[in-house]
Short mmCIF file of C-alpha atoms and ligand atoms in Angstrom, two decimals:
data_model
loop_
_atom_site.label_atom_id
_atom_site.label_comp_id
_atom_site.label_asym_id
_atom_site.label_seq_id
_atom_site.Cartn_x
_atom_site.Cartn_y
_atom_site.Cartn_z
CA LEU A 1 18.17 9.47 9.55
CA SER A 2 19.57 10.11 13.20
CA ASP A 3 23.30 10.34 11.79
CA LEU A 4 22.18 12.56 9.52
CA SER A 5 23.24 16.64 9.93
CA PRO A 6 20.98 19.15 9.79
CA GLU A 7 21.78 20.19 6.84
CA GLY A 8 22.48 16.68 5.44
CA LEU A 9 18.67 16.30 6.82
CA ARG A 10 17.75 19.31 5.49
CA ALA A 11 18.91 18.45 2.23
CA PHE A 12 17.30 15.08 2.20
CA VAL A 13 13.53 16.40 3.24
CA GLY A 14 13.55 18.71 0.00
CA GLU A 15 14.46 16.35 -2.73
CA GLN A 16 11.62 13.42 -0.69
CA LEU A 17 9.59 16.23 -1.38
CA GLU A 18 10.70 16.65 -5.04
CA ARG A 19 10.20 12.91 -5.12
CA SER A 20 6.47 12.83 -4.58
CA ARG A 21 5.73 16.16 -6.72
CA ALA A 22 7.16 15.20 -9.91
CA ARG A 23 5.09 11.71 -9.72
CA THR A 24 2.03 13.93 -9.06
CA VAL A 25 2.52 15.93 -11.88
CA GLN A 26 3.31 13.31 -13.72
CA LEU A 27 0.46 11.33 -12.80
CA THR A 28 -1.89 13.97 -13.37
CA ASP A 29 0.57 15.78 -16.02
CA ALA A 30 -0.80 12.65 -18.84
CA VAL A 31 -3.91 13.10 -18.65
CA ASP A 32 -5.91 15.95 -19.86
CA THR A 33 -8.67 18.35 -17.72
CA ASP A 34 -12.08 16.37 -18.48
CA ASP A 35 -10.39 12.90 -17.30
CA LEU A 36 -9.03 14.82 -14.25
CA VAL A 37 -12.28 16.47 -13.38
CA ARG A 38 -14.18 13.15 -14.12
CA GLN A 39 -14.80 10.43 -11.41
CA HIS A 40 -13.74 7.34 -13.43
CA SER A 41 -15.23 4.71 -9.76
CA LYS A 42 -17.39 5.93 -7.23
CA LEU A 43 -14.92 3.78 -4.97
CA MET A 44 -12.06 6.65 -6.02
CA SER A 45 -11.91 10.40 -5.76
CA PRO A 46 -11.22 13.15 -8.86
CA LEU A 47 -7.86 13.23 -9.85
CA VAL A 48 -8.21 16.71 -9.47
CA TRP A 49 -9.54 15.94 -5.52
CA ASP A 50 -6.44 13.68 -4.58
CA TYR A 51 -4.32 16.42 -6.20
CA ALA A 52 -5.55 19.63 -3.67
CA HIS A 53 -5.44 17.65 -1.15
CA ILE A 54 -2.27 16.75 -1.45
CA GLY A 55 -1.41 20.91 -1.41
CA ASN A 56 -4.00 21.21 1.68
CA GLN A 57 -2.50 18.43 3.95
CA GLU A 58 0.93 19.91 2.96
CA GLU A 59 -0.38 23.04 3.69
CA LEU A 60 -1.79 21.99 7.36
CA TRP A 61 1.08 20.69 8.47
CA LEU A 62 3.79 22.39 7.31
CA VAL A 63 2.44 25.75 6.24
CA ARG A 64 0.36 26.57 9.24
CA ASP A 65 1.53 23.90 12.12
CA VAL A 66 5.64 23.50 12.11
CA GLY A 67 5.21 26.97 10.25
CA GLY A 68 2.97 28.49 12.18
CA ARG A 69 3.09 30.97 9.47
CA GLU A 70 -1.09 32.22 8.13
CA PRO A 71 -3.07 30.52 6.87
CA LEU A 72 -3.45 30.62 2.49
CA ARG A 73 -6.68 28.64 2.26
CA GLN A 74 -8.67 28.74 4.96
CA ASP A 75 -12.12 28.42 2.63
CA ILE A 76 -11.46 24.79 1.28
CA ASP A 77 -9.97 23.13 4.09
CA GLU A 78 -13.74 21.38 4.29
CA LEU A 79 -13.81 20.57 0.59
CA TYR A 80 -10.61 18.28 0.96
CA ASP A 81 -11.71 17.22 4.74
CA ALA A 82 -11.23 13.58 3.33
CA PHE A 83 -14.11 12.77 6.65
CA GLN A 84 -16.27 15.58 5.63
CA HIS A 85 -17.15 14.00 1.94
CA PRO A 86 -17.32 10.72 1.14
CA ARG A 87 -15.69 10.12 -2.10
CA ALA A 88 -18.77 8.93 -4.81
CA ASP A 89 -19.63 13.01 -3.78
CA ARG A 90 -16.21 14.74 -4.34
CA PRO A 91 -17.03 15.25 -8.30
CA SER A 92 -20.32 17.07 -7.25
CA LEU A 93 -18.18 19.72 -4.86
CA PRO A 94 -16.98 23.01 -6.02
CA LEU A 95 -13.75 22.10 -5.78
CA LEU A 96 -10.81 23.69 -7.59
CA GLY A 97 -9.99 23.06 -10.90
CA PRO A 98 -7.23 21.61 -12.86
CA ALA A 99 -5.71 25.19 -12.99
CA GLU A 100 -6.20 26.46 -9.55
CA THR A 101 -5.78 23.22 -8.28
CA ARG A 102 -1.49 23.82 -9.85
CA THR A 103 -1.07 27.56 -8.38
CA TYR A 104 -3.11 26.17 -4.94
CA VAL A 105 -0.34 23.49 -4.40
CA THR A 106 2.76 24.90 -5.74
CA GLU A 107 1.92 28.22 -3.67
CA VAL A 108 1.70 26.05 -0.45
CA ARG A 109 5.37 24.16 -1.52
CA ASP A 110 6.70 26.93 -1.92
CA LYS A 111 6.21 28.19 1.67
CA VAL A 112 7.10 24.62 2.70
CA LEU A 113 10.20 24.90 0.98
CA ASP A 114 11.48 28.86 3.44
CA VAL A 115 9.40 26.66 6.81
CA LEU A 116 11.95 24.19 5.99
CA ASP A 117 15.18 26.05 5.31
CA HIS A 118 14.15 28.12 8.28
CA VAL A 119 12.85 24.61 10.41
CA LYS A 120 15.27 23.16 13.39
CA PHE A 121 14.79 19.92 13.97
CA ASP A 122 14.64 20.34 18.05
CA ALA A 123 14.49 17.04 19.24
CA GLY A 124 11.79 18.53 21.93
CA ARG A 125 9.68 18.92 19.77
CA GLU A 126 8.30 16.16 18.34
CA LEU A 127 6.68 17.13 14.93
CA VAL A 128 9.65 17.97 13.77
CA ASP A 129 11.72 15.65 15.76
CA ASN A 130 14.14 13.70 13.02
CA ALA A 131 11.60 15.96 10.79
CA PHE A 132 8.52 13.68 11.08
CA ALA A 133 6.10 16.40 9.61
CA PHE A 134 7.81 16.07 6.41
CA GLY A 135 8.19 12.83 6.59
CA MET A 136 4.98 12.14 7.44
CA ILE A 137 3.48 14.66 4.30
CA THR A 138 5.86 13.72 1.69
CA GLN A 139 5.16 9.73 2.64
CA HIS A 140 0.60 11.07 2.10
CA GLU A 141 2.19 12.08 -0.92
CA GLN A 142 3.44 9.16 -2.15
CA GLN A 143 0.02 6.85 -0.57
CA HIS A 144 -2.16 9.57 -2.38
CA ASP A 145 -0.19 8.84 -5.18
CA GLU A 146 -0.75 4.75 -5.30
CA THR A 147 -4.65 6.01 -4.94
CA MET A 148 -4.34 8.34 -7.78
CA LEU A 149 -2.59 5.28 -9.39
CA ALA A 150 -5.00 2.96 -9.18
CA THR A 151 -8.33 5.61 -10.98
CA HIS A 152 -5.70 6.05 -13.81
CA GLN A 153 -5.93 1.75 -14.05
CA LEU A 154 -9.66 2.27 -13.55
CA ARG A 155 -10.30 4.47 -15.92
CA GLU A 156 -10.57 3.76 -20.12
CA GLY A 157 -10.09 5.34 -21.98
CA ALA A 158 -6.43 5.62 -24.53
CA PRO A 159 -3.40 4.40 -22.76
CA VAL A 160 -1.26 7.33 -21.00
CA LEU A 161 1.16 5.24 -18.76
CA ASP A 162 4.18 3.84 -19.52
CA ALA A 163 7.11 2.00 -18.18
CA PRO A 164 9.53 -0.45 -19.00
CA PRO A 165 8.86 -4.29 -17.61
CA PRO A 166 11.03 -5.65 -14.02
CA PRO A 167 12.53 -7.72 -13.97
CA THR A 168 12.67 -11.63 -15.61
CA GLY A 169 11.29 -14.44 -12.59
CA ARG A 170 13.05 -17.73 -12.49
CA SER A 171 11.11 -20.65 -11.00
CA LEU A 172 12.09 -21.28 -7.39
CA SER A 173 13.40 -24.75 -5.77
CA SER A 174 10.69 -24.77 -3.39
CA ALA A 175 7.25 -23.54 -3.53
CA GLU A 176 7.36 -23.55 0.81
CA VAL A 177 9.56 -22.10 3.41
CA PHE A 178 8.86 -24.01 6.78
CA VAL A 179 9.85 -20.71 9.42
CA PRO A 180 10.27 -21.83 13.51
CA GLY A 181 8.69 -19.87 14.21
CA GLY A 182 9.68 -18.17 17.91
CA VAL A 183 9.85 -14.85 19.97
CA PHE A 184 10.99 -11.41 17.89
CA GLU A 185 10.20 -7.58 17.72
CA MET A 186 6.89 -6.96 15.28
CA GLY A 187 6.80 -3.03 15.05
CA THR A 188 8.92 -0.14 15.24
CA SER A 189 9.96 2.99 18.37
CA ILE A 190 13.44 3.74 15.99
CA GLU A 191 12.28 4.16 12.54
CA PRO A 192 11.93 8.30 12.06
CA TRP A 193 9.12 8.14 9.64
CA ALA A 194 7.78 5.76 11.46
CA LEU A 195 3.78 6.26 11.27
CA ASP A 196 1.66 5.58 14.70
CA ASN A 197 -0.08 2.33 13.76
CA GLU A 198 3.81 0.85 13.55
CA ARG A 199 4.57 1.86 17.15
CA PRO A 200 5.52 0.73 19.67
CA ALA A 201 7.98 -2.03 18.96
CA HIS A 202 6.88 -5.16 20.65
CA GLY A 203 7.92 -8.49 21.99
CA VAL A 204 4.98 -11.67 19.73
CA HIS A 205 5.30 -15.23 19.75
CA VAL A 206 4.87 -16.98 16.76
CA LYS A 207 3.96 -21.11 16.76
CA PRO A 208 5.98 -22.30 13.79
CA TYR A 209 3.97 -22.15 10.50
CA VAL A 210 4.94 -22.82 6.80
CA ILE A 211 4.15 -19.81 3.93
CA ASP A 212 4.57 -18.80 0.16
CA THR A 213 8.46 -18.43 -1.13
CA VAL A 214 6.28 -15.62 -3.68
CA PRO A 215 3.01 -14.49 -3.99
CA VAL A 216 0.42 -16.60 -5.81
CA THR A 217 0.09 -16.60 -9.64
CA ASN A 218 -1.67 -15.80 -12.25
CA GLY A 219 -1.07 -18.91 -13.19
CA ASP A 220 -2.86 -20.86 -9.73
CA TYR A 221 -5.66 -18.38 -9.17
CA LEU A 222 -6.23 -19.55 -12.60
CA ARG A 223 -6.66 -23.21 -11.73
CA PHE A 224 -9.26 -21.97 -8.92
CA VAL A 225 -11.32 -20.15 -10.86
CA LEU A 226 -11.36 -23.01 -14.11
CA GLY A 227 -11.99 -25.56 -11.44
CA GLY A 228 -15.65 -23.95 -9.90
CA GLY A 229 -13.69 -21.91 -6.90
CA TYR A 230 -16.18 -19.50 -7.13
CA GLU A 231 -19.27 -21.73 -7.21
CA ASP A 232 -18.58 -23.75 -4.64
CA PRO A 233 -19.43 -22.21 -0.92
CA ARG A 234 -16.90 -25.40 0.61
CA TRP A 235 -14.11 -22.58 0.44
CA TRP A 236 -16.34 -19.38 1.10
CA SER A 237 -16.61 -17.61 4.64
CA GLU A 238 -20.08 -17.38 5.24
CA ALA A 239 -19.82 -13.48 5.21
CA GLY A 240 -17.50 -14.26 1.48
CA TRP A 241 -19.77 -16.36 -0.14
CA ALA A 242 -23.10 -14.07 0.30
CA HIS A 243 -20.20 -11.24 -0.78
CA VAL A 244 -19.34 -13.09 -4.11
CA GLN A 245 -22.83 -14.49 -4.66
CA LYS A 246 -24.04 -11.00 -4.36
CA ALA A 247 -21.55 -9.11 -6.00
CA SER A 248 -21.01 -11.65 -9.48
CA LEU A 249 -17.45 -12.02 -8.55
CA VAL A 250 -16.57 -14.94 -11.35
CA ALA A 251 -12.81 -13.78 -11.49
CA PRO A 252 -10.42 -11.16 -10.48
CA ARG A 253 -11.25 -7.75 -11.29
CA PHE A 254 -9.94 -6.53 -14.53
CA TRP A 255 -9.35 -10.21 -16.33
CA SER A 256 -11.98 -11.91 -19.45
CA GLN A 257 -12.00 -14.06 -20.75
CA VAL A 258 -12.56 -14.23 -25.16
CA ASP A 259 -12.31 -17.81 -26.77
CA GLY A 260 -11.07 -19.54 -24.34
CA GLU A 261 -8.05 -17.19 -23.98
CA TRP A 262 -7.71 -14.69 -20.30
CA TRP A 263 -7.01 -11.27 -20.97
CA ARG A 264 -6.61 -8.64 -18.28
CA VAL A 265 -6.19 -4.96 -18.93
CA ARG A 266 -3.63 -3.02 -17.85
CA PHE A 267 -3.80 0.37 -16.79
CA ALA A 268 -5.80 0.87 -20.86
CA HIS A 269 -3.66 -1.74 -22.87
CA GLN A 270 -5.50 -5.40 -23.39
CA GLU A 271 -2.88 -7.68 -22.26
CA LEU A 272 -2.56 -12.63 -22.28
CA LEU A 273 -3.20 -12.88 -18.88
CA PRO A 274 0.73 -13.38 -17.78
CA LEU A 275 0.34 -16.73 -15.93
CA ASP A 276 3.68 -16.52 -14.07
CA GLU A 277 2.89 -12.79 -12.31
CA PRO A 278 0.91 -11.99 -9.28
CA VAL A 279 -2.39 -12.12 -8.88
CA MET A 280 -4.17 -8.91 -8.29
CA HIS A 281 -7.55 -6.86 -7.61
CA VAL A 282 -8.81 -10.03 -5.71
CA CYS A 283 -10.32 -8.85 -2.66
CA PHE A 284 -9.66 -9.87 0.98
CA TYR A 285 -12.66 -12.87 0.75
CA GLU A 286 -11.05 -14.49 -2.48
CA ALA A 287 -7.56 -14.28 -1.42
CA GLU A 288 -8.72 -16.52 1.90
CA ALA A 289 -11.06 -19.00 -0.58
CA TYR A 290 -8.01 -19.37 -3.13
CA ALA A 291 -6.76 -20.38 0.50
CA LYS A 292 -9.28 -21.87 1.38
CA TRP A 293 -9.16 -24.10 -1.79
CA ALA A 294 -5.71 -25.13 -1.89
CA GLY A 295 -5.64 -27.03 1.39
CA LYS A 296 -3.84 -23.85 3.39
CA ARG A 297 -5.32 -20.43 4.91
CA LEU A 298 -3.84 -16.52 5.00
CA PRO A 299 -0.97 -15.38 6.85
CA THR A 300 -1.66 -13.18 9.91
CA GLU A 301 0.45 -10.04 10.23
CA GLU A 302 1.84 -11.00 12.40
CA GLU A 303 3.50 -14.49 10.57
CA TRP A 304 3.97 -11.66 7.37
CA GLU A 305 6.05 -10.16 9.69
CA PHE A 306 7.75 -12.72 11.16
CA ALA A 307 8.86 -14.13 8.02
CA ALA A 308 9.72 -10.60 6.97
CA ARG A 309 11.94 -9.13 9.31
CA PHE A 310 13.18 -11.41 12.01
CA ASP A 311 16.35 -13.10 11.44
CA PRO A 312 17.45 -16.93 13.25
CA SER A 313 20.60 -16.49 12.68
CA THR A 314 20.58 -13.50 15.27
CA GLY A 315 17.34 -12.61 16.11
CA ARG A 316 17.08 -10.20 15.79
CA THR A 317 14.75 -7.95 13.32
CA ARG A 318 15.75 -6.16 10.26
CA ARG A 319 14.10 -3.35 8.94
CA PHE A 320 12.89 -5.56 5.36
CA PRO A 321 13.62 -9.17 4.50
CA TRP A 322 17.75 -8.79 2.67
CA GLY A 323 18.88 -6.47 5.95
CA ASP A 324 18.57 -3.01 7.01
CA GLU A 325 19.50 -1.50 3.63
CA SER A 326 16.95 1.07 2.13
CA PRO A 327 15.32 -0.77 -1.08
CA GLY A 328 17.37 -0.26 -4.38
CA PRO A 329 15.67 -1.95 -7.46
CA GLN A 330 17.79 -5.10 -7.12
CA HIS A 331 15.68 -6.13 -3.36
CA ALA A 332 12.32 -5.20 -4.81
CA ASN A 333 9.56 -3.89 -7.32
CA LEU A 334 8.65 -0.61 -6.28
CA GLY A 335 7.70 3.01 -6.77
CA GLN A 336 6.33 2.66 -10.37
CA ARG A 337 9.51 1.99 -11.62
CA HIS A 338 7.72 -1.33 -13.83
CA LEU A 339 4.22 0.29 -13.43
CA ARG A 340 3.23 -4.05 -12.69
CA PRO A 341 3.91 -6.59 -10.77
CA ALA A 342 7.02 -8.56 -11.59
CA PRO A 343 7.40 -12.01 -12.24
CA ALA A 344 8.11 -14.95 -9.49
CA GLY A 345 11.09 -15.37 -8.86
CA ALA A 346 12.07 -11.87 -9.75
CA TYR A 347 13.72 -11.13 -6.68
CA PRO A 348 16.61 -13.30 -5.70
CA ALA A 349 19.00 -10.33 -3.74
CA GLY A 350 15.75 -9.13 -1.85
CA ALA A 351 14.86 -12.74 -0.21
CA SER A 352 14.13 -13.35 3.51
CA PRO A 353 17.35 -14.80 5.71
CA LEU A 354 14.47 -17.72 5.65
CA GLY A 355 14.48 -17.38 1.74
CA VAL A 356 10.90 -15.92 1.47
CA GLU A 357 10.46 -13.84 -2.03
CA GLN A 358 8.97 -10.51 -3.09
CA LEU A 359 7.54 -10.29 0.21
CA ILE A 360 8.37 -5.90 -0.49
CA GLY A 361 7.96 -4.46 -3.49
CA ASP A 362 4.82 -6.59 -6.24
CA VAL A 363 1.43 -6.17 -5.21
CA TRP A 364 0.14 -5.71 -1.11
CA GLU A 365 -0.49 -8.96 0.67
CA TRP A 366 -3.44 -9.76 2.12
CA THR A 367 -3.08 -10.85 5.70
CA SER A 368 -5.93 -12.42 7.77
CA SER A 369 -5.89 -10.58 10.43
CA ASP A 370 -8.52 -7.49 11.59
CA PHE A 371 -6.62 -4.35 11.54
CA ARG A 372 -5.58 -3.18 14.87
CA PRO A 373 -3.76 -1.46 17.19
CA TYR A 374 -0.77 -2.50 18.90
CA PRO A 375 0.13 -2.82 22.21
CA GLY A 376 0.50 1.29 23.97
CA PHE A 377 -0.58 2.49 20.94
CA ARG A 378 -0.39 6.61 20.71
CA ALA A 379 -2.49 8.33 17.98
CA TRP A 380 -0.25 10.47 17.09
CA PRO A 381 -0.66 13.54 15.85
CA TYR A 382 -3.70 13.50 14.48
CA ASP A 383 -6.61 10.14 15.29
CA GLU A 384 -7.74 10.23 11.59
CA TYR A 385 -4.97 8.44 10.26
CA SER A 386 -5.26 4.68 12.88
CA LEU A 387 -7.45 5.38 15.59
CA VAL A 388 -11.03 5.73 13.54
CA PHE A 389 -10.24 2.67 11.39
CA PHE A 390 -9.44 0.17 13.93
CA GLY A 391 -11.56 -2.92 14.59
CA PRO A 392 -13.28 -5.78 12.18
CA ASP A 393 -14.39 -3.48 10.25
CA TYR A 394 -10.78 -3.15 8.08
CA LYS A 395 -8.00 -5.80 7.54
CA VAL A 396 -4.59 -5.51 7.22
CA LEU A 397 -1.98 -6.04 4.18
CA ARG A 398 1.25 -5.55 3.90
CA GLY A 399 4.79 -5.37 2.36
CA GLY A 400 3.69 -3.40 -0.73
CA SER A 401 3.26 -3.19 -4.30
CA PHE A 402 4.95 -2.15 -7.10
CA GLY A 403 3.30 1.60 -7.19
CA THR A 404 3.95 1.67 -3.33
CA ASP A 405 7.36 4.06 -2.69
CA GLU A 406 10.40 3.09 -0.48
CA VAL A 407 9.84 6.37 1.37
CA VAL A 408 5.71 4.29 2.91
CA ALA A 409 6.61 0.43 1.65
CA ARG A 410 8.74 -0.28 5.34
CA GLY A 411 9.13 -3.49 6.82
CA THR A 412 6.93 -2.28 9.03
CA PHE A 413 3.70 -1.00 7.10
CA ARG A 414 1.00 -1.83 7.68
CA ASN A 415 -2.53 -0.58 5.28
CA TRP A 416 -5.49 -2.00 5.37
CA ASP A 417 -8.99 -1.73 3.27
CA TYR A 418 -12.47 -3.78 3.66
CA PRO A 419 -12.92 -7.05 2.58
CA ILE A 420 -14.86 -6.55 -0.34
CA ARG A 421 -12.14 -4.01 -2.31
CA ARG A 422 -10.63 -5.14 -5.13
CA GLN A 423 -9.53 -1.72 -6.70
CA ILE A 424 -6.07 -1.48 -4.16
CA PHE A 425 -2.94 -3.36 -5.98
CA ALA A 426 -3.51 -6.59 -3.71
CA GLY A 427 -2.62 -10.15 -3.62
CA PHE A 428 -2.39 -12.65 -1.75
CA ARG A 429 0.40 -15.30 -0.52
CA CYS A 430 -0.75 -18.53 2.07
CA ALA A 431 0.26 -20.27 5.03
CA ARG A 432 -0.08 -22.91 6.36
CA ASP A 433 0.01 -24.90 9.91
CA PRO A 434 3.10 -27.21 10.08
CA ARG A 435 2.19 -31.15 9.49
CA PRO A 436 4.02 -33.37 12.20
CA GLU A 437 6.81 -34.49 10.22
CA GLU A 438 7.54 -31.53 9.68
CA LEU A 439 8.14 -29.98 12.77
CA HIS A 440 10.24 -32.93 14.27
CA ALA A 441 11.96 -32.94 10.77
C1 LIG B 501 -3.34 4.21 5.23
C2 LIG B 501 -4.08 3.88 2.75
C3 LIG B 501 -5.74 2.97 4.26
O1 LIG B 501 -5.72 5.97 1.48
O2 LIG B 501 -7.16 5.74 2.95
C4 LIG B 501 -4.42 8.51 2.67
C5 LIG B 501 -3.38 6.31 3.74
N1 LIG B 501 -4.80 8.06 4.87
N2 LIG B 501 -4.17 10.17 3.07
C6 LIG B 501 -6.38 5.57 3.02
C7 LIG B 501 -4.60 7.78 4.13
C8 LIG B 501 -4.52 9.81 4.80
C9 LIG B 501 -4.83 5.48 3.55
N3 LIG B 501 -4.23 3.96 3.80
FE1 LIG B 502 -5.15 11.72 2.63
#
């Protein structure tokens, strides 16, 4: 980005805005009016709320703040402020209807394209330096597009989404990778569109550890289920055991067993459970319990990022496991290209220098870490993106899923959610401390 001329940057921003909008339109045009306004789960907003909220955030930041233009619809700000109304209450608000929503977001976008035509990417004005606010808003839209995809997964009825299958898997020469540890630079101070919680870059010391080559698969996880994992308190933390009993969990969300065969629902299609695909729709507590049952643990966020970005041959921290170039279809399963995680081993070109695979894309990966600010954190440009969520209530997820766009899925990107949540496209991989003979090998 920093290499681009102002005209190049303007063109790049325009393409990103167009790409996120095409996805929003696709996800909302796929369903009828009833399905747009219905709440498919108490955990989610009606799709029409996400849609207008996308437009409202774009209006607030790009039309009013960056552009200094008159508001289009100040009267609806309150309805689409995520902090004013919990998701469960949103269907009963006097929301814009589907047609009004489409008109509103289109009018906002027309104004934004005019602002984009005239804006100077003045390095002295932080909000527009490297087109940051535009980057933030196109990422915001893409993040809500992933949320809307999760709503589609919860929706019942006839299937409406389809995509070609991802590449096939391959068998791996080793199920685990030894990571020597060391000091590395975590986070970033130079990614132009990195959000506040990814900043600043800071040195972190990581002890040697062992990490799974790929995420835990459905086949792996099924052994835990069949082995009575959900009935045995030994594998669960105290909070996890309390939750699994209270919520009566017996398997990942969307799994079912019929006459001894395991099935799953995927975007309203019933399928036999694909054993070589990363497990998903498990909560943090389930991930933690599986890891303990397997004699392992979850990686810390530091360990995850070290495995994903550290290049031991140069001592440098890379942007991505495969290097500094932005993700291509050969590297990672991103961008709703396939609408499912790829089987284990499907992305050899995406491997890190140490040989860890599928870190970016496929499934979000639960880490053992609470969501905390990095040393030197500064809330910017608004406290409600990250600051208000820091603390022990949220666990960090890394790497992005098949539903995450490449404009979001940076090696430094941090996601977070409550440890009981299962509707997101989240799985995990395990790590462990090395055995003495591995340390002295
Ligand atoms: C970073 C995915 C946790 O969806 O709650 C969207 C992103 N922030 N609108 C969320 C976000 C404001 C956020 N996550
Ligand atoms: Fe939002």
